[in-house]
Amino acid sequence: MEKDNSGKVGLIVASVLIGGIVLIAGFFLLGYIGIMSMEKEQRGYIMLPNNYAVYQSAKGGPGPYEIALRSDNKPVVNPNVIEVGWDDRYVFFKRMDGNLEEVGILDTKQHNVKTMESSEENMQQLHADFTIPEQITMHKIEQLWPDTSHMR
């Protein structure tokens, strides 16, 4: 008595086809992400500590600007950053969200961001919350961009 293996063969063929489709889709996705990353890098960036950078969010610039981790280019601070200042660990920024002006801090070692409505008291609160003893000088992005950005 012989066994009918056609069901097993069909299952193997279907698995190989599905695996091939997933593999090809994965390559296209990685290629797309790589192309988008290269495109963002070509627009220029300002290096920040611990592999973070300020990027132009769109072609044609100048601006809007966002802060992202260079390894994945996903924004950690949404576009419309207008000022930035940093030391070896912290990045202070000011951004506009419609009519609301925000200040914030990015802890580049802990990878966390805190934003508040822009005011001198809130800046002092951010310094206290993150126990930063000294002031970090803020600079307008447009003033930094042509001189310190890495244009490709």
JSON list of N, CA and C in Angstrom, two decimals, residues 38-99:
[
{"chain": "A", "resi": 38, "resn": "MET", "atom": "N", "xyz": [19.33, 57.49, 2.99]},
{"chain": "A", "resi": 38, "resn": "MET", "atom": "CA", "xyz": [20.36, 58.18, 2.20]},
{"chain": "A", "resi": 38, "resn": "MET", "atom": "C", "xyz": [19.85, 59.53, 1.74]},
{"chain": "A", "resi": 39, "resn": "GLU", "atom": "N", "xyz": [18.58, 59.60, 1.35]},
{"chain": "A", "resi": 39, "resn": "GLU", "atom": "CA", "xyz": [18.02, 60.86, 0.90]},
{"chain": "A", "resi": 39, "resn": "GLU", "atom": "C", "xyz": [18.04, 61.89, 2.03]},
{"chain": "A", "resi": 40, "resn": "LYS", "atom": "N", "xyz": [17.68, 61.46, 3.22]},
{"chain": "A", "resi": 40, "resn": "LYS", "atom": "CA", "xyz": [17.67, 62.35, 4.38]},
{"chain": "A", "resi": 40, "resn": "LYS", "atom": "C", "xyz": [19.09, 62.82, 4.68]},
{"chain": "A", "resi": 41, "resn": "GLU", "atom": "N", "xyz": [20.06, 61.92, 4.64]},
{"chain": "A", "resi": 41, "resn": "GLU", "atom": "CA", "xyz": [21.45, 62.27, 4.89]},
{"chain": "A", "resi": 41, "resn": "GLU", "atom": "C", "xyz": [21.96, 63.27, 3.84]},
{"chain": "A", "resi": 42, "resn": "GLN", "atom": "N", "xyz": [21.52, 63.13, 2.59]},
{"chain": "A", "resi": 42, "resn": "GLN", "atom": "CA", "xyz": [21.98, 64.01, 1.53]},
{"chain": "A", "resi": 42, "resn": "GLN", "atom": "C", "xyz": [21.44, 65.43, 1.67]},
{"chain": "A", "resi": 43, "resn": "ARG", "atom": "N", "xyz": [20.32, 65.59, 2.38]},
{"chain": "A", "resi": 43, "resn": "ARG", "atom": "CA", "xyz": [19.79, 66.93, 2.62]},
{"chain": "A", "resi": 43, "resn": "ARG", "atom": "C", "xyz": [20.63, 67.68, 3.64]},
{"chain": "A", "resi": 44, "resn": "GLY", "atom": "N", "xyz": [21.49, 66.97, 4.34]},
{"chain": "A", "resi": 44, "resn": "GLY", "atom": "CA", "xyz": [22.36, 67.58, 5.34]},
{"chain": "A", "resi": 44, "resn": "GLY", "atom": "C", "xyz": [21.88, 67.30, 6.75]},
{"chain": "A", "resi": 45, "resn": "TYR", "atom": "N", "xyz": [22.79, 67.46, 7.69]},
{"chain": "A", "resi": 45, "resn": "TYR", "atom": "CA", "xyz": [22.45, 67.24, 9.09]},
{"chain": "A", "resi": 45, "resn": "TYR", "atom": "C", "xyz": [23.46, 67.94, 9.98]},
{"chain": "A", "resi": 46, "resn": "ILE", "atom": "N", "xyz": [23.06, 68.20, 11.20]},
{"chain": "A", "resi": 46, "resn": "ILE", "atom": "CA", "xyz": [23.94, 68.74, 12.22]},
{"chain": "A", "resi": 46, "resn": "ILE", "atom": "C", "xyz": [24.13, 67.63, 13.24]},
{"chain": "A", "resi": 47, "resn": "MET", "atom": "N", "xyz": [25.37, 67.21, 13.46]},
{"chain": "A", "resi": 47, "resn": "MET", "atom": "CA", "xyz": [25.66, 66.12, 14.39]},
{"chain": "A", "resi": 47, "resn": "MET", "atom": "C", "xyz": [25.41, 66.57, 15.82]},
{"chain": "A", "resi": 48, "resn": "LEU", "atom": "N", "xyz": [24.74, 65.71, 16.57]},
{"chain": "A", "resi": 48, "resn": "LEU", "atom": "CA", "xyz": [24.49, 65.90, 17.98]},
{"chain": "A", "resi": 48, "resn": "LEU", "atom": "C", "xyz": [25.15, 64.73, 18.73]},
{"chain": "A", "resi": 49, "resn": "PRO", "atom": "N", "xyz": [25.19, 64.77, 20.05]},
{"chain": "A", "resi": 49, "resn": "PRO", "atom": "CA", "xyz": [25.85, 63.67, 20.76]},
{"chain": "A", "resi": 49, "resn": "PRO", "atom": "C", "xyz": [25.14, 62.33, 20.60]},
{"chain": "A", "resi": 50, "resn": "ASN", "atom": "N", "xyz": [25.92, 61.27, 20.75]},
{"chain": "A", "resi": 50, "resn": "ASN", "atom": "CA", "xyz": [25.42, 59.89, 20.79]},
{"chain": "A", "resi": 50, "resn": "ASN", "atom": "C", "xyz": [24.61, 59.49, 19.57]},
{"chain": "A", "resi": 51, "resn": "ASN", "atom": "N", "xyz": [25.09, 59.90, 18.41]},
{"chain": "A", "resi": 51, "resn": "ASN", "atom": "CA", "xyz": [24.54, 59.49, 17.12]},
{"chain": "A", "resi": 51, "resn": "ASN", "atom": "C", "xyz": [23.16, 60.07, 16.81]},
{"chain": "A", "resi": 52, "resn": "TYR", "atom": "N", "xyz": [22.81, 61.19, 17.39]},
{"chain": "A", "resi": 52, "resn": "TYR", "atom": "CA", "xyz": [21.60, 61.92, 17.03]},
{"chain": "A", "resi": 52, "resn": "TYR", "atom": "C", "xyz": [22.00, 63.04, 16.07]},
{"chain": "A", "resi": 53, "resn": "ALA", "atom": "N", "xyz": [21.04, 63.54, 15.32]},
{"chain": "A", "resi": 53, "resn": "ALA", "atom": "CA", "xyz": [21.31, 64.63, 14.38]},
{"chain": "A", "resi": 53, "resn": "ALA", "atom": "C", "xyz": [20.06, 65.45, 14.16]},
{"chain": "A", "resi": 54, "resn": "VAL", "atom": "N", "xyz": [20.27, 66.70, 13.75]},
{"chain": "A", "resi": 54, "resn": "VAL", "atom": "CA", "xyz": [19.18, 67.55, 13.28]},
{"chain": "A", "resi": 54, "resn": "VAL", "atom": "C", "xyz": [19.15, 67.39, 11.77]},
{"chain": "A", "resi": 55, "resn": "TYR", "atom": "N", "xyz": [17.99, 67.05, 11.23]},
{"chain": "A", "resi": 55, "resn": "TYR", "atom": "CA", "xyz": [17.81, 66.85, 9.79]},
{"chain": "A", "resi": 55, "resn": "TYR", "atom": "C", "xyz": [16.81, 67.83, 9.23]},
{"chain": "A", "resi": 56, "resn": "GLN", "atom": "N", "xyz": [16.96, 68.13, 7.95]},
{"chain": "A", "resi": 56, "resn": "GLN", "atom": "CA", "xyz": [15.89, 68.80, 7.21]},
{"chain": "A", "resi": 56, "resn": "GLN", "atom": "C", "xyz": [14.83, 67.74, 6.94]},
{"chain": "A", "resi": 57, "resn": "SER", "atom": "N", "xyz": [13.59, 68.04, 7.26]},
{"chain": "A", "resi": 57, "resn": "SER", "atom": "CA", "xyz": [12.53, 67.04, 7.11]},
{"chain": "A", "resi": 57, "resn": "SER", "atom": "C", "xyz": [12.10, 66.82, 5.67]},
{"chain": "A", "resi": 58, "resn": "ALA", "atom": "N", "xyz": [12.27, 67.82, 4.83]},
{"chain": "A", "resi": 58, "resn": "ALA", "atom": "CA", "xyz": [11.78, 67.71, 3.46]},
{"chain": "A", "resi": 58, "resn": "ALA", "atom": "C", "xyz": [12.79, 68.30, 2.49]},
{"chain": "A", "resi": 59, "resn": "LYS", "atom": "N", "xyz": [12.65, 67.91, 1.23]},
{"chain": "A", "resi": 59, "resn": "LYS", "atom": "CA", "xyz": [13.50, 68.47, 0.18]},
{"chain": "A", "resi": 59, "resn": "LYS", "atom": "C", "xyz": [13.16, 69.93, -0.03]},
{"chain": "A", "resi": 60, "resn": "GLY", "atom": "N", "xyz": [14.10, 70.65, -0.59]},
{"chain": "A", "resi": 60, "resn": "GLY", "atom": "CA", "xyz": [13.83, 72.01, -0.99]},
{"chain": "A", "resi": 60, "resn": "GLY", "atom": "C", "xyz": [14.19, 73.04, 0.05]},
{"chain": "A", "resi": 61, "resn": "GLY", "atom": "N", "xyz": [14.17, 72.69, 1.34]},
{"chain": "A", "resi": 61, "resn": "GLY", "atom": "CA", "xyz": [14.55, 73.53, 2.46]},
{"chain": "A", "resi": 61, "resn": "GLY", "atom": "C", "xyz": [14.54, 75.02, 2.17]},
{"chain": "A", "resi": 62, "resn": "PRO", "atom": "N", "xyz": [14.93, 75.85, 3.02]},
{"chain": "A", "resi": 62, "resn": "PRO", "atom": "CA", "xyz": [15.42, 75.42, 4.32]},
{"chain": "A", "resi": 62, "resn": "PRO", "atom": "C", "xyz": [14.28, 74.98, 5.23]},
{"chain": "A", "resi": 63, "resn": "GLY", "atom": "N", "xyz": [14.55, 73.97, 6.01]},
{"chain": "A", "resi": 63, "resn": "GLY", "atom": "CA", "xyz": [13.61, 73.45, 6.99]},
{"chain": "A", "resi": 63, "resn": "GLY", "atom": "C", "xyz": [12.44, 72.76, 6.34]},
{"chain": "A", "resi": 64, "resn": "PRO", "atom": "N", "xyz": [11.50, 72.29, 7.12]},
{"chain": "A", "resi": 64, "resn": "PRO", "atom": "CA", "xyz": [11.52, 72.24, 8.59]},
{"chain": "A", "resi": 64, "resn": "PRO", "atom": "C", "xyz": [12.56, 71.23, 9.07]},
{"chain": "A", "resi": 65, "resn": "TYR", "atom": "N", "xyz": [12.94, 71.37, 10.34]},
{"chain": "A", "resi": 65, "resn": "TYR", "atom": "CA", "xyz": [14.01, 70.55, 10.91]},
{"chain": "A", "resi": 65, "resn": "TYR", "atom": "C", "xyz": [13.45, 69.65, 12.00]},
{"chain": "A", "resi": 66, "resn": "GLU", "atom": "N", "xyz": [14.01, 68.44, 12.08]},
{"chain": "A", "resi": 66, "resn": "GLU", "atom": "CA", "xyz": [13.63, 67.47, 13.10]},
{"chain": "A", "resi": 66, "resn": "GLU", "atom": "C", "xyz": [14.88, 66.86, 13.70]},
{"chain": "A", "resi": 67, "resn": "ILE", "atom": "N", "xyz": [14.75, 66.24, 14.85]},
{"chain": "A", "resi": 67, "resn": "ILE", "atom": "CA", "xyz": [15.87, 65.54, 15.49]},
{"chain": "A", "resi": 67, "resn": "ILE", "atom": "C", "xyz": [15.57, 64.05, 15.41]},
{"chain": "A", "resi": 68, "resn": "ALA", "atom": "N", "xyz": [16.57, 63.29, 14.95]},
{"chain": "A", "resi": 68, "resn": "ALA", "atom": "CA", "xyz": [16.40, 61.84, 14.79]},
{"chain": "A", "resi": 68, "resn": "ALA", "atom": "C", "xyz": [17.69, 61.13, 15.16]},
{"chain": "A", "resi": 69, "resn": "LEU", "atom": "N", "xyz": [17.55, 59.85, 15.49]},
{"chain": "A", "resi": 69, "resn": "LEU", "atom": "CA", "xyz": [18.69, 58.98, 15.71]},
{"chain": "A", "resi": 69, "resn": "LEU", "atom": "C", "xyz": [19.21, 58.59, 14.33]},
{"chain": "A", "resi": 70, "resn": "ARG", "atom": "N", "xyz": [20.48, 58.76, 14.08]},
{"chain": "A", "resi": 70, "resn": "ARG", "atom": "CA", "xyz": [21.02, 58.51, 12.74]},
{"chain": "A", "resi": 70, "resn": "ARG", "atom": "C", "xyz": [20.91, 57.06, 12.31]},
{"chain": "A", "resi": 71, "resn": "SER", "atom": "N", "xyz": [20.90, 56.13, 13.23]},
{"chain": "A", "resi": 71, "resn": "SER", "atom": "CA", "xyz": [20.88, 54.72, 12.85]},
{"chain": "A", "resi": 71, "resn": "SER", "atom": "C", "xyz": [19.54, 54.30, 12.26]},
{"chain": "A", "resi": 72, "resn": "ASP", "atom": "N", "xyz": [18.45, 54.97, 12.60]},
{"chain": "A", "resi": 72, "resn": "ASP", "atom": "CA", "xyz": [17.17, 54.58, 12.02]},
{"chain": "A", "resi": 72, "resn": "ASP", "atom": "C", "xyz": [16.41, 55.74, 11.39]},
{"chain": "A", "resi": 73, "resn": "ASN", "atom": "N", "xyz": [16.88, 56.97, 11.58]},
{"chain": "A", "resi": 73, "resn": "ASN", "atom": "CA", "xyz": [16.28, 58.18, 10.98]},
{"chain": "A", "resi": 73, "resn": "ASN", "atom": "C", "xyz": [14.83, 58.41, 11.35]},
{"chain": "A", "resi": 74, "resn": "LYS", "atom": "N", "xyz": [14.33, 57.75, 12.39]},
{"chain": "A", "resi": 74, "resn": "LYS", "atom": "CA", "xyz": [12.97, 58.01, 12.84]},
{"chain": "A", "resi": 74, "resn": "LYS", "atom": "C", "xyz": [13.00, 59.24, 13.74]},
{"chain": "A", "resi": 75, "resn": "PRO", "atom": "N", "xyz": [12.16, 60.22, 13.48]},
{"chain": "A", "resi": 75, "resn": "PRO", "atom": "CA", "xyz": [12.17, 61.43, 14.30]},
{"chain": "A", "resi": 75, "resn": "PRO", "atom": "C", "xyz": [11.86, 61.13, 15.77]},
{"chain": "A", "resi": 76, "resn": "VAL", "atom": "N", "xyz": [12.67, 61.68, 16.67]},
{"chain": "A", "resi": 76, "resn": "VAL", "atom": "CA", "xyz": [12.37, 61.62, 18.09]},
{"chain": "A", "resi": 76, "resn": "VAL", "atom": "C", "xyz": [11.83, 62.96, 18.56]},
{"chain": "A", "resi": 77, "resn": "VAL", "atom": "N", "xyz": [12.12, 64.00, 17.79]},
{"chain": "A", "resi": 77, "resn": "VAL", "atom": "CA", "xyz": [11.54, 65.33, 18.01]},
{"chain": "A", "resi": 77, "resn": "VAL", "atom": "C", "xyz": [10.92, 65.73, 16.69]},
{"chain": "A", "resi": 78, "resn": "ASN", "atom": "N", "xyz": [9.63, 65.95, 16.71]},
{"chain": "A", "resi": 78, "resn": "ASN", "atom": "CA", "xyz": [8.89, 66.25, 15.49]},
{"chain": "A", "resi": 78, "resn": "ASN", "atom": "C", "xyz": [9.40, 67.51, 14.80]},
{"chain": "A", "resi": 79, "resn": "PRO", "atom": "N", "xyz": [9.09, 67.66, 13.52]},
{"chain": "A", "resi": 79, "resn": "PRO", "atom": "CA", "xyz": [9.57, 68.80, 12.76]},
{"chain": "A", "resi": 79, "resn": "PRO", "atom": "C", "xyz": [9.20, 70.15, 13.39]},
{"chain": "A", "resi": 80, "resn": "ASN", "atom": "N", "xyz": [9.82, 71.15, 12.82]},
{"chain": "A", "resi": 80, "resn": "ASN", "atom": "CA", "xyz": [9.67, 72.55, 13.21]},
{"chain": "A", "resi": 80, "resn": "ASN", "atom": "C", "xyz": [10.54, 72.92, 14.40]},
{"chain": "A", "resi": 81, "resn": "VAL", "atom": "N", "xyz": [11.69, 72.23, 14.54]},
{"chain": "A", "resi": 81, "resn": "VAL", "atom": "CA", "xyz": [12.69, 72.64, 15.53]},
{"chain": "A", "resi": 81, "resn": "VAL", "atom": "C", "xyz": [13.28, 73.95, 15.01]},
{"chain": "A", "resi": 82, "resn": "ILE", "atom": "N", "xyz": [13.30, 74.98, 15.86]},
{"chain": "A", "resi": 82, "resn": "ILE", "atom": "CA", "xyz": [13.79, 76.29, 15.43]},
{"chain": "A", "resi": 82, "resn": "ILE", "atom": "C", "xyz": [15.09, 76.68, 16.13]},
{"chain": "A", "resi": 83, "resn": "GLU", "atom": "N", "xyz": [15.36, 76.10, 17.30]},
{"chain": "A", "resi": 83, "resn": "GLU", "atom": "CA", "xyz": [16.60, 76.37, 18.03]},
{"chain": "A", "resi": 83, "resn": "GLU", "atom": "C", "xyz": [17.09, 75.07, 18.64]},
{"chain": "A", "resi": 84, "resn": "VAL", "atom": "N", "xyz": [18.40, 74.98, 18.82]},
{"chain": "A", "resi": 84, "resn": "VAL", "atom": "CA", "xyz": [18.99, 73.78, 19.41]},
{"chain": "A", "resi": 84, "resn": "VAL", "atom": "C", "xyz": [20.28, 74.16, 20.13]},
{"chain": "A", "resi": 85, "resn": "GLY", "atom": "N", "xyz": [20.56, 73.45, 21.19]},
{"chain": "A", "resi": 85, "resn": "GLY", "atom": "CA", "xyz": [21.82, 73.58, 21.92]},
{"chain": "A", "resi": 85, "resn": "GLY", "atom": "C", "xyz": [22.11, 72.25, 22.59]},
{"chain": "A", "resi": 86, "resn": "TRP", "atom": "N", "xyz": [23.38, 71.91, 22.79]},
{"chain": "A", "resi": 86, "resn": "TRP", "atom": "CA", "xyz": [23.69, 70.59, 23.33]},
{"chain": "A", "resi": 86, "resn": "TRP", "atom": "C", "xyz": [25.01, 70.59, 24.07]},
{"chain": "A", "resi": 87, "resn": "ASP", "atom": "N", "xyz": [25.16, 69.57, 24.91]},
{"chain": "A", "resi": 87, "resn": "ASP", "atom": "CA", "xyz": [26.44, 69.25, 25.52]},
{"chain": "A", "resi": 87, "resn": "ASP", "atom": "C", "xyz": [26.75, 67.81, 25.16]},
{"chain": "A", "resi": 88, "resn": "ASP", "atom": "N", "xyz": [27.57, 67.12, 25.93]},
{"chain": "A", "resi": 88, "resn": "ASP", "atom": "CA", "xyz": [27.93, 65.75, 25.55]},
{"chain": "A", "resi": 88, "resn": "ASP", "atom": "C", "xyz": [26.84, 64.72, 25.80]},
{"chain": "A", "resi": 89, "resn": "ARG", "atom": "N", "xyz": [25.73, 65.11, 26.44]},
{"chain": "A", "resi": 89, "resn": "ARG", "atom": "CA", "xyz": [24.65, 64.16, 26.70]},
{"chain": "A", "resi": 89, "resn": "ARG", "atom": "C", "xyz": [23.27, 64.70, 26.34]},
{"chain": "A", "resi": 90, "resn": "TYR", "atom": "N", "xyz": [23.00, 65.96, 26.63]},
{"chain": "A", "resi": 90, "resn": "TYR", "atom": "CA", "xyz": [21.67, 66.52, 26.50]},
{"chain": "A", "resi": 90, "resn": "TYR", "atom": "C", "xyz": [21.54, 67.43, 25.29]},
{"chain": "A", "resi": 91, "resn": "VAL", "atom": "N", "xyz": [20.37, 67.40, 24.68]},
{"chain": "A", "resi": 91, "resn": "VAL", "atom": "CA", "xyz": [20.06, 68.30, 23.58]},
{"chain": "A", "resi": 91, "resn": "VAL", "atom": "C", "xyz": [18.82, 69.10, 23.99]},
{"chain": "A", "resi": 92, "resn": "PHE", "atom": "N", "xyz": [18.99, 70.42, 24.11]},
{"chain": "A", "resi": 92, "resn": "PHE", "atom": "CA", "xyz": [17.85, 71.29, 24.34]},
{"chain": "A", "resi": 92, "resn": "PHE", "atom": "C", "xyz": [17.36, 71.76, 22.99]},
{"chain": "A", "resi": 93, "resn": "PHE", "atom": "N", "xyz": [16.06, 71.95, 22.86]},
{"chain": "A", "resi": 93, "resn": "PHE", "atom": "CA", "xyz": [15.51, 72.43, 21.60]},
{"chain": "A", "resi": 93, "resn": "PHE", "atom": "C", "xyz": [14.28, 73.27, 21.86]},
{"chain": "A", "resi": 94, "resn": "LYS", "atom": "N", "xyz": [13.98, 74.08, 20.87]},
{"chain": "A", "resi": 94, "resn": "LYS", "atom": "CA", "xyz": [12.75, 74.86, 20.86]},
{"chain": "A", "resi": 94, "resn": "LYS", "atom": "C", "xyz": [12.10, 74.55, 19.53]},
{"chain": "A", "resi": 95, "resn": "ARG", "atom": "N", "xyz": [10.79, 74.33, 19.55]},
{"chain": "A", "resi": 95, "resn": "ARG", "atom": "CA", "xyz": [10.08, 74.02, 18.30]},
{"chain": "A", "resi": 95, "resn": "ARG", "atom": "C", "xyz": [8.73, 74.70, 18.32]},
{"chain": "A", "resi": 96, "resn": "MET", "atom": "N", "xyz": [8.20, 74.88, 17.13]},
{"chain": "A", "resi": 96, "resn": "MET", "atom": "CA", "xyz": [6.87, 75.47, 16.96]},
{"chain": "A", "resi": 96, "resn": "MET", "atom": "C", "xyz": [5.90, 74.36, 16.56]},
{"chain": "A", "resi": 97, "resn": "ASP", "atom": "N", "xyz": [4.74, 74.37, 17.19]},
{"chain": "A", "resi": 97, "resn": "ASP", "atom": "CA", "xyz": [3.67, 73.45, 16.81]},
{"chain": "A", "resi": 97, "resn": "ASP", "atom": "C", "xyz": [2.43, 74.31, 16.63]},
{"chain": "A", "resi": 98, "resn": "GLY", "atom": "N", "xyz": [2.22, 74.77, 15.40]},
{"chain": "A", "resi": 98, "resn": "GLY", "atom": "CA", "xyz": [1.16, 75.74, 15.15]},
{"chain": "A", "resi": 98, "resn": "GLY", "atom": "C", "xyz": [1.54, 77.06, 15.81]},
{"chain": "A", "resi": 99, "resn": "ASN", "atom": "N", "xyz": [0.69, 77.54, 16.69]},
{"chain": "A", "resi": 99, "resn": "ASN", "atom": "CA", "xyz": [0.99, 78.77, 17.42]},
{"chain": "A", "resi": 99, "resn": "ASN", "atom": "C", "xyz": [1.68, 78.51, 18.75]}
]
